[in-house]
Coordinates of C-alpha atoms in Angstrom, one line a residue:
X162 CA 0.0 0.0 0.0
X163 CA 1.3 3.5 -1.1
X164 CA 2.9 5.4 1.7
X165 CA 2.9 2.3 4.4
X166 CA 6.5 0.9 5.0
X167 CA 7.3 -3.0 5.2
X168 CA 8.0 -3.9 8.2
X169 CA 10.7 -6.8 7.9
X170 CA 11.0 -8.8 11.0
X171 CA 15.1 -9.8 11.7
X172 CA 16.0 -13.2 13.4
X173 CA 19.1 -12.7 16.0
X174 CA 21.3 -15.5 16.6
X175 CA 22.5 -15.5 20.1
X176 CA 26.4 -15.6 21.0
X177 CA 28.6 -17.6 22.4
X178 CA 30.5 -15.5 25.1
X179 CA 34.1 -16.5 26.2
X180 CA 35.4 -16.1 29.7
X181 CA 39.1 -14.5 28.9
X182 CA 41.2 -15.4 31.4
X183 CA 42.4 -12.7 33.9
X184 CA 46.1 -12.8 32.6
X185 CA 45.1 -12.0 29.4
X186 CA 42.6 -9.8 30.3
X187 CA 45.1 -8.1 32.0
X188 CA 47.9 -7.9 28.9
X189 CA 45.1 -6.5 26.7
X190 CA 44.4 -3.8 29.0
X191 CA 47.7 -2.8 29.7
X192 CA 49.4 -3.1 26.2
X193 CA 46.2 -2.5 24.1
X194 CA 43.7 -0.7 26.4
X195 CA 42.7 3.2 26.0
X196 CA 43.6 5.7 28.9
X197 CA 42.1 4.3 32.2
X198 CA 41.1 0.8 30.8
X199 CA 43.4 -0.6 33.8
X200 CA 42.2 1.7 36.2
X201 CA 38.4 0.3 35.1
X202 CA 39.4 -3.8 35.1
X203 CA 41.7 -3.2 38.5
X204 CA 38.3 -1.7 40.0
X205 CA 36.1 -4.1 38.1
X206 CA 38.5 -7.5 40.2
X207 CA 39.2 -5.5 42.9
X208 CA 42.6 -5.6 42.6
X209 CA 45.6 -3.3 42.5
X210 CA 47.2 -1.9 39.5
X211 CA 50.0 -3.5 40.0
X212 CA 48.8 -6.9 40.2
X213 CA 47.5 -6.7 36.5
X214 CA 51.2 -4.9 35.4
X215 CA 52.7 -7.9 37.3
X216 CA 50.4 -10.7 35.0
X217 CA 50.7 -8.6 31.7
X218 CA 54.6 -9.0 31.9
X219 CA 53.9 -12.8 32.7
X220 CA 51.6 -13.4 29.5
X221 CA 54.4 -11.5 27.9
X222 CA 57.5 -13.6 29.5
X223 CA 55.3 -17.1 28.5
X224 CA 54.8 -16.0 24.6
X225 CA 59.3 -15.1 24.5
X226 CA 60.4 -17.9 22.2
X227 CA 63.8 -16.9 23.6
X228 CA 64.3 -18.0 27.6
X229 CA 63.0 -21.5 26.4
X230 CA 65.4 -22.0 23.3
X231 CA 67.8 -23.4 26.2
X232 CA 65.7 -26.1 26.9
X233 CA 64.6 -27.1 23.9
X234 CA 68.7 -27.7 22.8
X235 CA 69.0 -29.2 25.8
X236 CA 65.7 -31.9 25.0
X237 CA 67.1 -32.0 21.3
X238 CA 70.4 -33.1 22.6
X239 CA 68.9 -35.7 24.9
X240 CA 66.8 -37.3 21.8
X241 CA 70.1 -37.6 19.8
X242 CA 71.8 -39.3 22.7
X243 CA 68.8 -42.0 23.4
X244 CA 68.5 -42.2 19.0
X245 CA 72.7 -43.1 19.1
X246 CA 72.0 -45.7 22.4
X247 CA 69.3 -47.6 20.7
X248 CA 71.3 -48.2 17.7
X249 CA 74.0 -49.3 19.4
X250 CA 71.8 -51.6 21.6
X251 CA 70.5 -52.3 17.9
X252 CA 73.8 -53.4 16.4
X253 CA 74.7 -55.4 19.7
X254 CA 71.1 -57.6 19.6
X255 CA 72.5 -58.1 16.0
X256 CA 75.2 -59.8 17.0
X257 CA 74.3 -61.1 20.2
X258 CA 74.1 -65.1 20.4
X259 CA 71.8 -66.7 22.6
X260 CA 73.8 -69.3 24.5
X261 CA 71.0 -71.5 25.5
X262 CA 71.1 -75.7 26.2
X263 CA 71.0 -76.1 22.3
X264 CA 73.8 -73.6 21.2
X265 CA 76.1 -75.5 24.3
X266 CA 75.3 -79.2 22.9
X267 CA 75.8 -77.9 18.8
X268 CA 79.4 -76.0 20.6
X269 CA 80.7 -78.9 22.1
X270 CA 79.6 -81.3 19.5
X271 CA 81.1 -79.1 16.7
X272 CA 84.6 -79.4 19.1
X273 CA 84.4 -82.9 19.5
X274 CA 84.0 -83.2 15.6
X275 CA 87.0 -81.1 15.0
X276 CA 89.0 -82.6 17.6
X277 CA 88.9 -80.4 20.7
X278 CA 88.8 -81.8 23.6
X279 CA 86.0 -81.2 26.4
X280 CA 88.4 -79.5 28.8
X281 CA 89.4 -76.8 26.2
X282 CA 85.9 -76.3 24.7
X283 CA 84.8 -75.2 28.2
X284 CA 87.5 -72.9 28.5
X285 CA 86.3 -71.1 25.2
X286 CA 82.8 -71.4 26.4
X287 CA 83.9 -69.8 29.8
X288 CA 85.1 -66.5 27.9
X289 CA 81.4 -66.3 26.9
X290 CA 79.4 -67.4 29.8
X291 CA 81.7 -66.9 32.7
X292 CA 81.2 -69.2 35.8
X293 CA 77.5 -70.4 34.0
X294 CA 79.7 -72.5 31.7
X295 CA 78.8 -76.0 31.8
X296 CA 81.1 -78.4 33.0
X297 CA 83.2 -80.8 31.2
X298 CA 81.0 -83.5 32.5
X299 CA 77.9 -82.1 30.6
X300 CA 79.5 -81.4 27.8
X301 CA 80.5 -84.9 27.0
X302 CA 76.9 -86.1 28.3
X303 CA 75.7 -83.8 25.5
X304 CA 78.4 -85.1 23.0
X305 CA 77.8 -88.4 22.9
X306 CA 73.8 -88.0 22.5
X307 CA 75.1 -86.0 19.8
X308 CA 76.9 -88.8 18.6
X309 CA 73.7 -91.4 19.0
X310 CA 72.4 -89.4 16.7
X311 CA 74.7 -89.2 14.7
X312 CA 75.1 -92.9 14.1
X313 CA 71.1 -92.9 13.3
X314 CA 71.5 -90.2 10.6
X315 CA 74.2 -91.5 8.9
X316 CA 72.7 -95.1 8.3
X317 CA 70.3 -93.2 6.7
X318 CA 72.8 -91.0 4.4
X319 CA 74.9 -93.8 3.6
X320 CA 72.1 -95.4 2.0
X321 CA 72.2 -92.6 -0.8
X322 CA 76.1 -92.2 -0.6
X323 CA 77.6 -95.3 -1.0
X324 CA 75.9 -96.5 -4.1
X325 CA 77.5 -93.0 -5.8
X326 CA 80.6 -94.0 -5.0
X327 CA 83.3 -95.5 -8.1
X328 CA 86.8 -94.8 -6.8
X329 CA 87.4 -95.4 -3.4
X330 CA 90.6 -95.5 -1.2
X331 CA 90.9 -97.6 2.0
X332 CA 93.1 -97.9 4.7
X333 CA 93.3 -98.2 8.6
X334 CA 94.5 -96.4 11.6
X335 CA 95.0 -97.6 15.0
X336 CA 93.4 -95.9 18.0
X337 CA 94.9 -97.3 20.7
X338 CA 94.5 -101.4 19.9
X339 CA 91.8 -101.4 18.1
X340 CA 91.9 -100.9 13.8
X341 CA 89.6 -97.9 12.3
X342 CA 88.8 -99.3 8.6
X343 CA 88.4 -96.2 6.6
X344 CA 86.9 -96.0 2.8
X345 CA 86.4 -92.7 1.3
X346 CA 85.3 -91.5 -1.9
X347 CA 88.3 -89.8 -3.9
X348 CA 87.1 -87.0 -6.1
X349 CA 84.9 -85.6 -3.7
X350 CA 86.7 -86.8 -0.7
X351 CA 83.2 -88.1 1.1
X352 CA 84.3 -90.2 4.1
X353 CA 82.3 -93.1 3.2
X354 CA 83.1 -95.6 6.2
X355 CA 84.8 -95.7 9.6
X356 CA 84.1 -98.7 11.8
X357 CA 86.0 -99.6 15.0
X358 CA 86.3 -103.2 14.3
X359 CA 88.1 -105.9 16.4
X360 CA 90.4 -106.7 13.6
X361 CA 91.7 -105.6 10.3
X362 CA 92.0 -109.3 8.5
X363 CA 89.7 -110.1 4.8
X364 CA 86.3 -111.1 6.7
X365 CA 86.2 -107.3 8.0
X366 CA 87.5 -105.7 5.2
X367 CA 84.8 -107.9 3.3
X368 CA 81.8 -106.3 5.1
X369 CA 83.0 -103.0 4.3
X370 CA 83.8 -103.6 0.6
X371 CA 80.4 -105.1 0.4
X372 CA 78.8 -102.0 1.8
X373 CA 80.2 -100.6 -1.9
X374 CA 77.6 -102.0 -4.8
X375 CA 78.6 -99.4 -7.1
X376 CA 82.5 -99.8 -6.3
X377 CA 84.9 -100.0 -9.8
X378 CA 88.0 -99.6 -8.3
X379 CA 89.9 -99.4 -4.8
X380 CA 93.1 -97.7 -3.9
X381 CA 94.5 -99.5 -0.8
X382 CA 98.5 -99.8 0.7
X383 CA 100.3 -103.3 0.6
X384 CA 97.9 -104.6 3.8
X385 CA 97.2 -108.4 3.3
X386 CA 93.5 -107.9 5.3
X387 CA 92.0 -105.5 2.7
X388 CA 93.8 -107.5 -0.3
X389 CA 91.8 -110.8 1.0
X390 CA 88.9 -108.7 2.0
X391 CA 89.0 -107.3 -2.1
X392 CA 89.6 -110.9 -3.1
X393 CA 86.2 -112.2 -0.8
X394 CA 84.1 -109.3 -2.6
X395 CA 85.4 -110.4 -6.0
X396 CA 84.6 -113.8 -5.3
X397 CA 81.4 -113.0 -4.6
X398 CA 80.6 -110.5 -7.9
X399 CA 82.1 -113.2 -10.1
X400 CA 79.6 -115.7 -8.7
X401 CA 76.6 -113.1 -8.7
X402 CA 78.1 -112.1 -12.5
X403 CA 79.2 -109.1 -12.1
X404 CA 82.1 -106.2 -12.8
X405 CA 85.1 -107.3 -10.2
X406 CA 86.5 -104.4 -8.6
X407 CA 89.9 -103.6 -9.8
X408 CA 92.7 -103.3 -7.5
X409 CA 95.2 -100.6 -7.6
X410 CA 98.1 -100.7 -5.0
X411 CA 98.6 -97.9 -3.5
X412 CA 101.5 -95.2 -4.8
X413 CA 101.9 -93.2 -2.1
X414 CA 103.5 -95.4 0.1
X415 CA 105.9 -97.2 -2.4
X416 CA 107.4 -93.2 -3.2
X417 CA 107.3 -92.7 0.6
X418 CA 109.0 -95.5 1.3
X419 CA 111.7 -94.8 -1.5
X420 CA 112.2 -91.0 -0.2
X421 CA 113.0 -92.5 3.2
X422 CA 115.4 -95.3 1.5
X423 CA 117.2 -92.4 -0.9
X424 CA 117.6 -90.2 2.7
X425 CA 119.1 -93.0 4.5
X426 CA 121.8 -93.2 1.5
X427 CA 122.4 -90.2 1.2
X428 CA 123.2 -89.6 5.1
X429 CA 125.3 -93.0 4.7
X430 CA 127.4 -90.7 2.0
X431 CA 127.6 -87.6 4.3
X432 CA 128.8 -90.2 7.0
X433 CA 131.5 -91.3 5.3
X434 CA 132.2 -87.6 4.2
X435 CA 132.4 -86.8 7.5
X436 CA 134.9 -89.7 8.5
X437 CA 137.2 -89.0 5.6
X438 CA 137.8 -85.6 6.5
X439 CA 138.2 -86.2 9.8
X440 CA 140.8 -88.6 9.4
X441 CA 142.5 -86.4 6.8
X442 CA 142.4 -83.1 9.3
X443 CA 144.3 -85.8 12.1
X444 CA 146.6 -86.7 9.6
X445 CA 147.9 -83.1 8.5
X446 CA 148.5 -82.5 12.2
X447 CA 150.4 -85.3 13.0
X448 CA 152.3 -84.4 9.9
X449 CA 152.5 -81.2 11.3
X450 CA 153.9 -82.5 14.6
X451 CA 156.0 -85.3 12.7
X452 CA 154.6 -87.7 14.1
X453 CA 153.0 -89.5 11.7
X454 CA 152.3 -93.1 12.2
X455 CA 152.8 -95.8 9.6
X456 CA 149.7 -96.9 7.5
X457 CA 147.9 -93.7 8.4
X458 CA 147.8 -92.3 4.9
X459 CA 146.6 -95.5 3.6
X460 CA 143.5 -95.5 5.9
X461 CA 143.1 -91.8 4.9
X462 CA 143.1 -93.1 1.5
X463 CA 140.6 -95.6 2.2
X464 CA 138.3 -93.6 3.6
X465 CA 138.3 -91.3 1.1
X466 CA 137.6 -94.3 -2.0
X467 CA 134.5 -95.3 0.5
X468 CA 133.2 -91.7 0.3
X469 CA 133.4 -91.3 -3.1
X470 CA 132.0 -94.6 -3.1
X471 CA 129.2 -93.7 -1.5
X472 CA 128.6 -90.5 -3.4
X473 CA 128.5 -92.0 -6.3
X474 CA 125.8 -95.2 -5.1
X475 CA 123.5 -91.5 -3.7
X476 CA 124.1 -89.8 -7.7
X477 CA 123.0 -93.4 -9.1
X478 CA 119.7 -94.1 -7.0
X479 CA 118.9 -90.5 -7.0
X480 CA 118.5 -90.7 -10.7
X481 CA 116.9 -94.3 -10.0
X482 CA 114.3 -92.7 -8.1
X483 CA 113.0 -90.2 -10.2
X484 CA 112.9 -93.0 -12.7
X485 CA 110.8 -95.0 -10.5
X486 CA 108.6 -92.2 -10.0
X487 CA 108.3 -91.2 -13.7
X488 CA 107.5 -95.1 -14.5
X489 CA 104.3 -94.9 -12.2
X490 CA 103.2 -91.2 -13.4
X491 CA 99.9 -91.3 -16.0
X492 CA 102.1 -89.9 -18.6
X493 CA 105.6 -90.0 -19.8
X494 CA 108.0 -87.2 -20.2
X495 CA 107.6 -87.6 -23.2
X496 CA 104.5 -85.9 -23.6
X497 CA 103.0 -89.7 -24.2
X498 CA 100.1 -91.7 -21.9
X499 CA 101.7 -94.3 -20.4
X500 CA 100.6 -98.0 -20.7
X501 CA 101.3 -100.8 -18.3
X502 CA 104.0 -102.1 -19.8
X503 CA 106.0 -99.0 -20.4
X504 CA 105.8 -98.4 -16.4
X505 CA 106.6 -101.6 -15.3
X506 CA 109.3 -101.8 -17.5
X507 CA 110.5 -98.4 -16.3
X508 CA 110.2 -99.5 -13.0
X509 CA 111.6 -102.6 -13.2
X510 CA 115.0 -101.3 -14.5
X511 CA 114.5 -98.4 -12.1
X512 CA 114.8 -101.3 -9.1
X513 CA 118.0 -102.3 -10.6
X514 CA 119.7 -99.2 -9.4
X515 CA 118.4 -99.6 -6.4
X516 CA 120.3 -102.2 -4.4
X517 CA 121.0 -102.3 -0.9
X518 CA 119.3 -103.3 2.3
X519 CA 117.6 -99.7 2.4
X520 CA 115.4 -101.0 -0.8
X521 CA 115.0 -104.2 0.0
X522 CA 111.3 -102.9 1.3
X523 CA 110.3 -101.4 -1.9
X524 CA 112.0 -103.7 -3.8
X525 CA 110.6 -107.1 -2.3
X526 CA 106.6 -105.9 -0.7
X527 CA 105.7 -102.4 -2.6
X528 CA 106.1 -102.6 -5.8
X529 CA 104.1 -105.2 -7.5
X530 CA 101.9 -106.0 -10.4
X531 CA 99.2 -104.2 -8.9
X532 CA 100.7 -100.8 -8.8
X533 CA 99.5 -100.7 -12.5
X534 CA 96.2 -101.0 -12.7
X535 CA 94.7 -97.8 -13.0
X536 CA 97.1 -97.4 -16.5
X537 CA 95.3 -100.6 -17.8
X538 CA 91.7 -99.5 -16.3
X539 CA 92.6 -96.0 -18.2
X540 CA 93.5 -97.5 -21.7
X541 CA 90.5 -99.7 -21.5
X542 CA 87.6 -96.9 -20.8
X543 CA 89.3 -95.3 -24.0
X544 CA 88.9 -98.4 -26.2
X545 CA 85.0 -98.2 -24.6
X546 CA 84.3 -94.5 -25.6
X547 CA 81.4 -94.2 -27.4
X548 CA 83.6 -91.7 -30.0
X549 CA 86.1 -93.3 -33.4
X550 CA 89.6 -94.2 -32.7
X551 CA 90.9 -90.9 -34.5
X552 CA 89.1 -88.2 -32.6
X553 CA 89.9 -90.3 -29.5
X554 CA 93.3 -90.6 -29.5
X555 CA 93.2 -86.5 -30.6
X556 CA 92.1 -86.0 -27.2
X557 CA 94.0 -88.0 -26.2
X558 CA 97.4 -86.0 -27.0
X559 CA 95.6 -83.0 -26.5
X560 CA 94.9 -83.7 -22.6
X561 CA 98.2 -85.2 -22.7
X562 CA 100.2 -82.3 -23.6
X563 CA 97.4 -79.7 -21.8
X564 CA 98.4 -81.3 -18.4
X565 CA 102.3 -81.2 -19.3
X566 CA 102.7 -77.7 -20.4
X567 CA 106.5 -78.2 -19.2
X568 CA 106.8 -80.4 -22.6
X569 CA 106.0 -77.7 -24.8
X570 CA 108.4 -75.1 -23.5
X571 CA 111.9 -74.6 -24.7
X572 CA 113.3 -74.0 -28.0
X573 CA 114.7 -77.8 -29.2
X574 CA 113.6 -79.5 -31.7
X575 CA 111.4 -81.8 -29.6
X576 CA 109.5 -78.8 -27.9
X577 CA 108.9 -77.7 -31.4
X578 CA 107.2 -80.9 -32.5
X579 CA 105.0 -81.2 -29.7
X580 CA 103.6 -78.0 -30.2
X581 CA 103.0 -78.8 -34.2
X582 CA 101.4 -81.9 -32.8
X583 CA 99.1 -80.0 -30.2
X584 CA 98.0 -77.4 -33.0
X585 CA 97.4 -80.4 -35.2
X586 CA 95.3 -82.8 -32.9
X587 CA 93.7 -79.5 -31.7
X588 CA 92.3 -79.0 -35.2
X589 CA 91.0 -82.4 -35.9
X590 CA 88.4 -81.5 -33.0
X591 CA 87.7 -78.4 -34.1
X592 CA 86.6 -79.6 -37.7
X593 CA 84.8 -82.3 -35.6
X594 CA 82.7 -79.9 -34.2
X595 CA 79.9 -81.3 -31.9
X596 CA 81.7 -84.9 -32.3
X597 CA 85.2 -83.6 -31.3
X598 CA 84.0 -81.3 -28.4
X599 CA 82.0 -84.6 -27.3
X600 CA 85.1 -87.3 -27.5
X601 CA 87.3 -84.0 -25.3
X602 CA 84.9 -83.9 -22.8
X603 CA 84.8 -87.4 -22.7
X604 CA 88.4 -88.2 -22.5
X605 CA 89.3 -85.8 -19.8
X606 CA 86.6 -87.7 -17.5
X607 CA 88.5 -90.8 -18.2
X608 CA 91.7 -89.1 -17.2
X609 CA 90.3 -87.4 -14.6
X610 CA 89.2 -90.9 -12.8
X611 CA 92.7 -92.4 -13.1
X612 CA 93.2 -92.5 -9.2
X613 CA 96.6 -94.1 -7.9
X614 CA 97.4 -93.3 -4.6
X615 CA 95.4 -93.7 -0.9
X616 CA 97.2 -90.5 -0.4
X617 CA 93.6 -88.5 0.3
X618 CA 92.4 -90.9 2.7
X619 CA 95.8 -90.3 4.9
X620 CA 94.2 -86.6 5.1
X621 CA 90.9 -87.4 6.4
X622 CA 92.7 -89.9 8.6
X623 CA 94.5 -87.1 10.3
X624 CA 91.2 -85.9 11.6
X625 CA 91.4 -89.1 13.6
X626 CA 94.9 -88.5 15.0
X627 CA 93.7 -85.4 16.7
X628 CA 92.0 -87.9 19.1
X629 CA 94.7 -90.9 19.1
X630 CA 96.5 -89.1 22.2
X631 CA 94.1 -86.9 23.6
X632 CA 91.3 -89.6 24.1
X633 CA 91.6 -92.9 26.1
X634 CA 88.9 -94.2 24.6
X635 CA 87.4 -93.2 21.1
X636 CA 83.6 -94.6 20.8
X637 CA 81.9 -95.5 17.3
X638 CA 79.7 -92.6 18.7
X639 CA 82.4 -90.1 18.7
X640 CA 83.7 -91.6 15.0
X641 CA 80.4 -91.0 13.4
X642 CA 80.2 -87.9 15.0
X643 CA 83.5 -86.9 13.2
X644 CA 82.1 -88.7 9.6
X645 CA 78.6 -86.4 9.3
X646 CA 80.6 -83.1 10.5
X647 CA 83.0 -84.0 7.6
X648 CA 80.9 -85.0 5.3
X649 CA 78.4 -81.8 5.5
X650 CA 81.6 -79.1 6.4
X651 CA 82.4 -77.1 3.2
X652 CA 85.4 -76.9 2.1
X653 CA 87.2 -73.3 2.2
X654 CA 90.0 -74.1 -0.3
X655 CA 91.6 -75.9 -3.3
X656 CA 89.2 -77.4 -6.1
X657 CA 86.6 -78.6 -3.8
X658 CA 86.0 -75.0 -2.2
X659 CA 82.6 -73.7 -1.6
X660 CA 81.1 -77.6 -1.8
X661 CA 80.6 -80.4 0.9
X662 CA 81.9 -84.2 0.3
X663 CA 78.1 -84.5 -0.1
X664 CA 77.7 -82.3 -2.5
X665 CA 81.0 -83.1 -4.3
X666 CA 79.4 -86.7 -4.4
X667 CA 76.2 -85.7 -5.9
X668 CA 74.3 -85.9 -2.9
X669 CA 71.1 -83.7 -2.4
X670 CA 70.6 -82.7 1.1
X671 CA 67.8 -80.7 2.8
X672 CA 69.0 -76.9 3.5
X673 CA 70.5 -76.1 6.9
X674 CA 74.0 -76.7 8.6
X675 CA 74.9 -80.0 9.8
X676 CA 73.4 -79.6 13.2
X677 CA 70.0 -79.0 11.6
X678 CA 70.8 -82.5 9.7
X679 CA 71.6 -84.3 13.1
X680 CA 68.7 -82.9 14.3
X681 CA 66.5 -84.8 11.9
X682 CA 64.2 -88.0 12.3
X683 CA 65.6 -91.0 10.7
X684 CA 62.4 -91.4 8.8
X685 CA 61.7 -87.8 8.2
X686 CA 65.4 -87.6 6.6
X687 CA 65.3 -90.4 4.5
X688 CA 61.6 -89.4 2.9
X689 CA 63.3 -86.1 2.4
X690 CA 66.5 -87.5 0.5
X691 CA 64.1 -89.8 -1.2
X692 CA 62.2 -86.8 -3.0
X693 CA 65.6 -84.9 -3.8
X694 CA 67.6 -87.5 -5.3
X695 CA 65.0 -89.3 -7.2
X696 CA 67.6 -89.2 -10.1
X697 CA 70.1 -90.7 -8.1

């Protein structure tokens, strides 16, 4: 309607009133306030003017980043210091080692296997635990549960080991009266057996050749119990129909036994040396003194032929013995493979030289027949090779000459042609191609199984003689013990590093350290190596 005004009705939404606290209230009016506004609040609290001058410097003092930069430094520095001890605590727990029942029975275990005795394992376990090391007492309670065990796990390994074995070397070693047979597996060095038995004749050495199916040849020293105890097994595989094992006498000792025969002439020669100029020094100072007796320059005389004598037998064998040991190498110096009758024939006139009663050992019980086996074993697998004659006897010279590099050096004529020959031989398998590469690879396998010498049993034996002084008493426990710790240790150097005998051998085994493997069920651990060396 003209000249009536609207009359709009306005909603008012109440406020929320905040009590400000007195301090603030305070710094507001002192620091902000108009003229009088303290005078006004003082009167309004009933308070003094100076009470609210006193709480605006507070509010004012509390908001100064400044006085409080001290502590925070100081807070900062603390953090840093607690950050730096937990890592340290950190880096300790890292290495810490818990030293519980377990850890002490795997410690003294692991000692026994290497040869520590109990005593001295408790000392080292005292520089960890102090006066809570266990005694020597528990220790060896704990060691030979360790080496029950032991003897249960390993009946179940050897039942996947031994059949992989082909070359094996035997021997024994005496602990105290009793003989420790010994068999171990060659390439990879697997310690196959190690019985305490009551004797060493064939019967015994029978059961442990027998334990062998896959066996082709064994490396043993001039014993008559393991040469019966071969001769039982072959008796028995000739009657069953099959492969005899071959017999190699052993190397190593026959060379041992000659180095010890060429010392003992030699210090025969420095003897008589020694006497000559003895007698020769007397004589000049007798002549000296004029007083020389009758007869003394002839005896000077004498004793000077026996020296040269004596010289001259130590120039003769010397040269003897290197002959003897070049007639039992698998190739000749002249950059040929050697053949059984070439050796014996070397050694044979080698022996010749070698007269006196220092031989009369290696002449008479060491060398014999049998000491050449491996050369006809070696010239047979050849003749077998799938591969023709030509590209095999190729490989032949080229292994040959690949192994001697000493034969190629020098500048004469014969250097010269077995270089032409390698280069030639070396070609032949390259035009082969696939069928040259194939009778190479094949060839050095051959070669590389031509085993002579017991030699690398002697080394595992020496973890035995660790224990032949130190222990009264050395239990089949305690001997198995030693055989699974070998067996699953990895090597650290030489051809075999980084691999186990186990492993060396072929054998699969389920993951873990050797303690984890004693720790294993019988049953469990043969279902296990069942499934991971289905091949084998």
């Amino acid at each position: 309607m003209t000249g009536l005004h609207s009359v709009v009705a306005q909603e008012f939404t109440p406020m929320s009133s905040l009590l400000v606290p007195p301090p603030l209230a305070s710094a507001a009016a002192v620091f902000c306030g108009p003229h009088g506004a303290v005078t006004r609040l003082a009167r309004d609290r009933a308070v003094f003017r100076q009470t609210l001058y006193r709480e605006a410097h507070a509010v004012v003092a509390a908001l100064d980043p400044h006085p409080r930069s001290a502590l925070v430094d100081e807070l900062r520095q603390q953090l840093a210091a607690l950050k730096d001890s937990a890592d340290r605590q950190s880096r300790q727990l890292r290495l810490a080692i818990v030293v519980d029942a377990d850890k002490q029975a795997e410690f003294a275990a692991t000692a026994q296997a290497l040869g520590v005795s109990l005593s001295a394992a408790r000392a080292l376990l005292g520089v960890l635990l102090g006066a809570a090391a266990p005694s020597v007492a528990r220790l060896g309670r704990l060691t030979h549960r360790a080496g029950q065990q032991a003897s249960a796990v390993l009946a179940v390994l050897d039942e996947h080991a031994r059949p992989r074995a082909r070359q094996v070397a035997a021997d024994e070693i005496f602990v105290g009266r009793k003989p420790v047979l010994m068999t171990v597996e060659q390439d990879s060095l697997c310690w196959l057996g190690g019985r305490l038995a009551d004797s060493r004749d064939g019967p015994q050495w029978a059961r442990e050749f027998d334990k062998l199916p896959a066996a082709q040849q064994v490396t043993r020293d001039g014993g008559q119990g393991m040469e019966k105890g071969l001769a039982l097994v072959n008796a028995h595989r000739r009657q069953a129909g099959q492969a005899e094992v071959a017999d190699q006498e052993d190397h190593f000792h026959i060379l041992h036994r000659a180095r010890r025969a060429l010392r003992e002439v030699r210090a025969k020669a420095a003897r008589a040396l020694g006497q000559a100029e003895k007698a020769q020094a007397a004589m000049r100072r007798a002549r000296r003194k004029k007083k020389l007796p009758g007869g003394v320059a002839t005896h000077v005389a004498k004793l000077w032929r026996t020296a040269e004598a004596a010289f001259d037998r130590w120039s003769v064998q010397e040269r003897a013995y290197e002959r003897l040991g070049a007639g039992l190498r698998l190739f000749t110096a002249d950059g040929e493979l050697n053949t059984p009758q070439r050796a014996e024939a070397e050694v044979r006139a080698a022996l010749v030289e070698l007269d006196g009663p220092e031989w009369s050992r290696v002449r008479t019980k060491l060398v014999g027949p049998k000491a050449f086996t491996f050369l006809a074993r070696v010239h047979a697998q050849l003749a077998a090779l799938p591969v023709s004659a030509a590209l095999a006897t190729a490989a032949v010279q080229v292994e040959v000459l690949r192994r001697q590099p000493e034969t190629l050096r020098g500048a004469g004529p014969g250097a010269g042609l077995l270089r032409g020959l390698l280069l030639a031989c070396g070609l032949v398998l390259w035009l082969s191609q696939e069928a040259g590469a194939q009778a190479l690879s094949l060839v050095r396998g051959v070669l590389n199984g031509a085993w002579r010498s017991s030699s690398l049993v002697e080394g595992v034996n020496s973890v035995l003689r660790m224990q032949q002084r130190r222990h009264k008493r050395l239990t089949q426990g305690l001997l198995d013990l030693k055989r699974l710790y070998w067996n699953a240790h990895v090597f650290a150097a030489g051809r075999r590093k980084g691999k186990s005998p186990y492993q060396r051998l072929g054998l699969a085994l389920p993951p873990g350290a050797w303690w984890q493997l004693l720790q294993q069920p019988p049953e469990q651990l043969r279902q296990q190596l069942s499934e991971l060396n289905k091949a084998g």
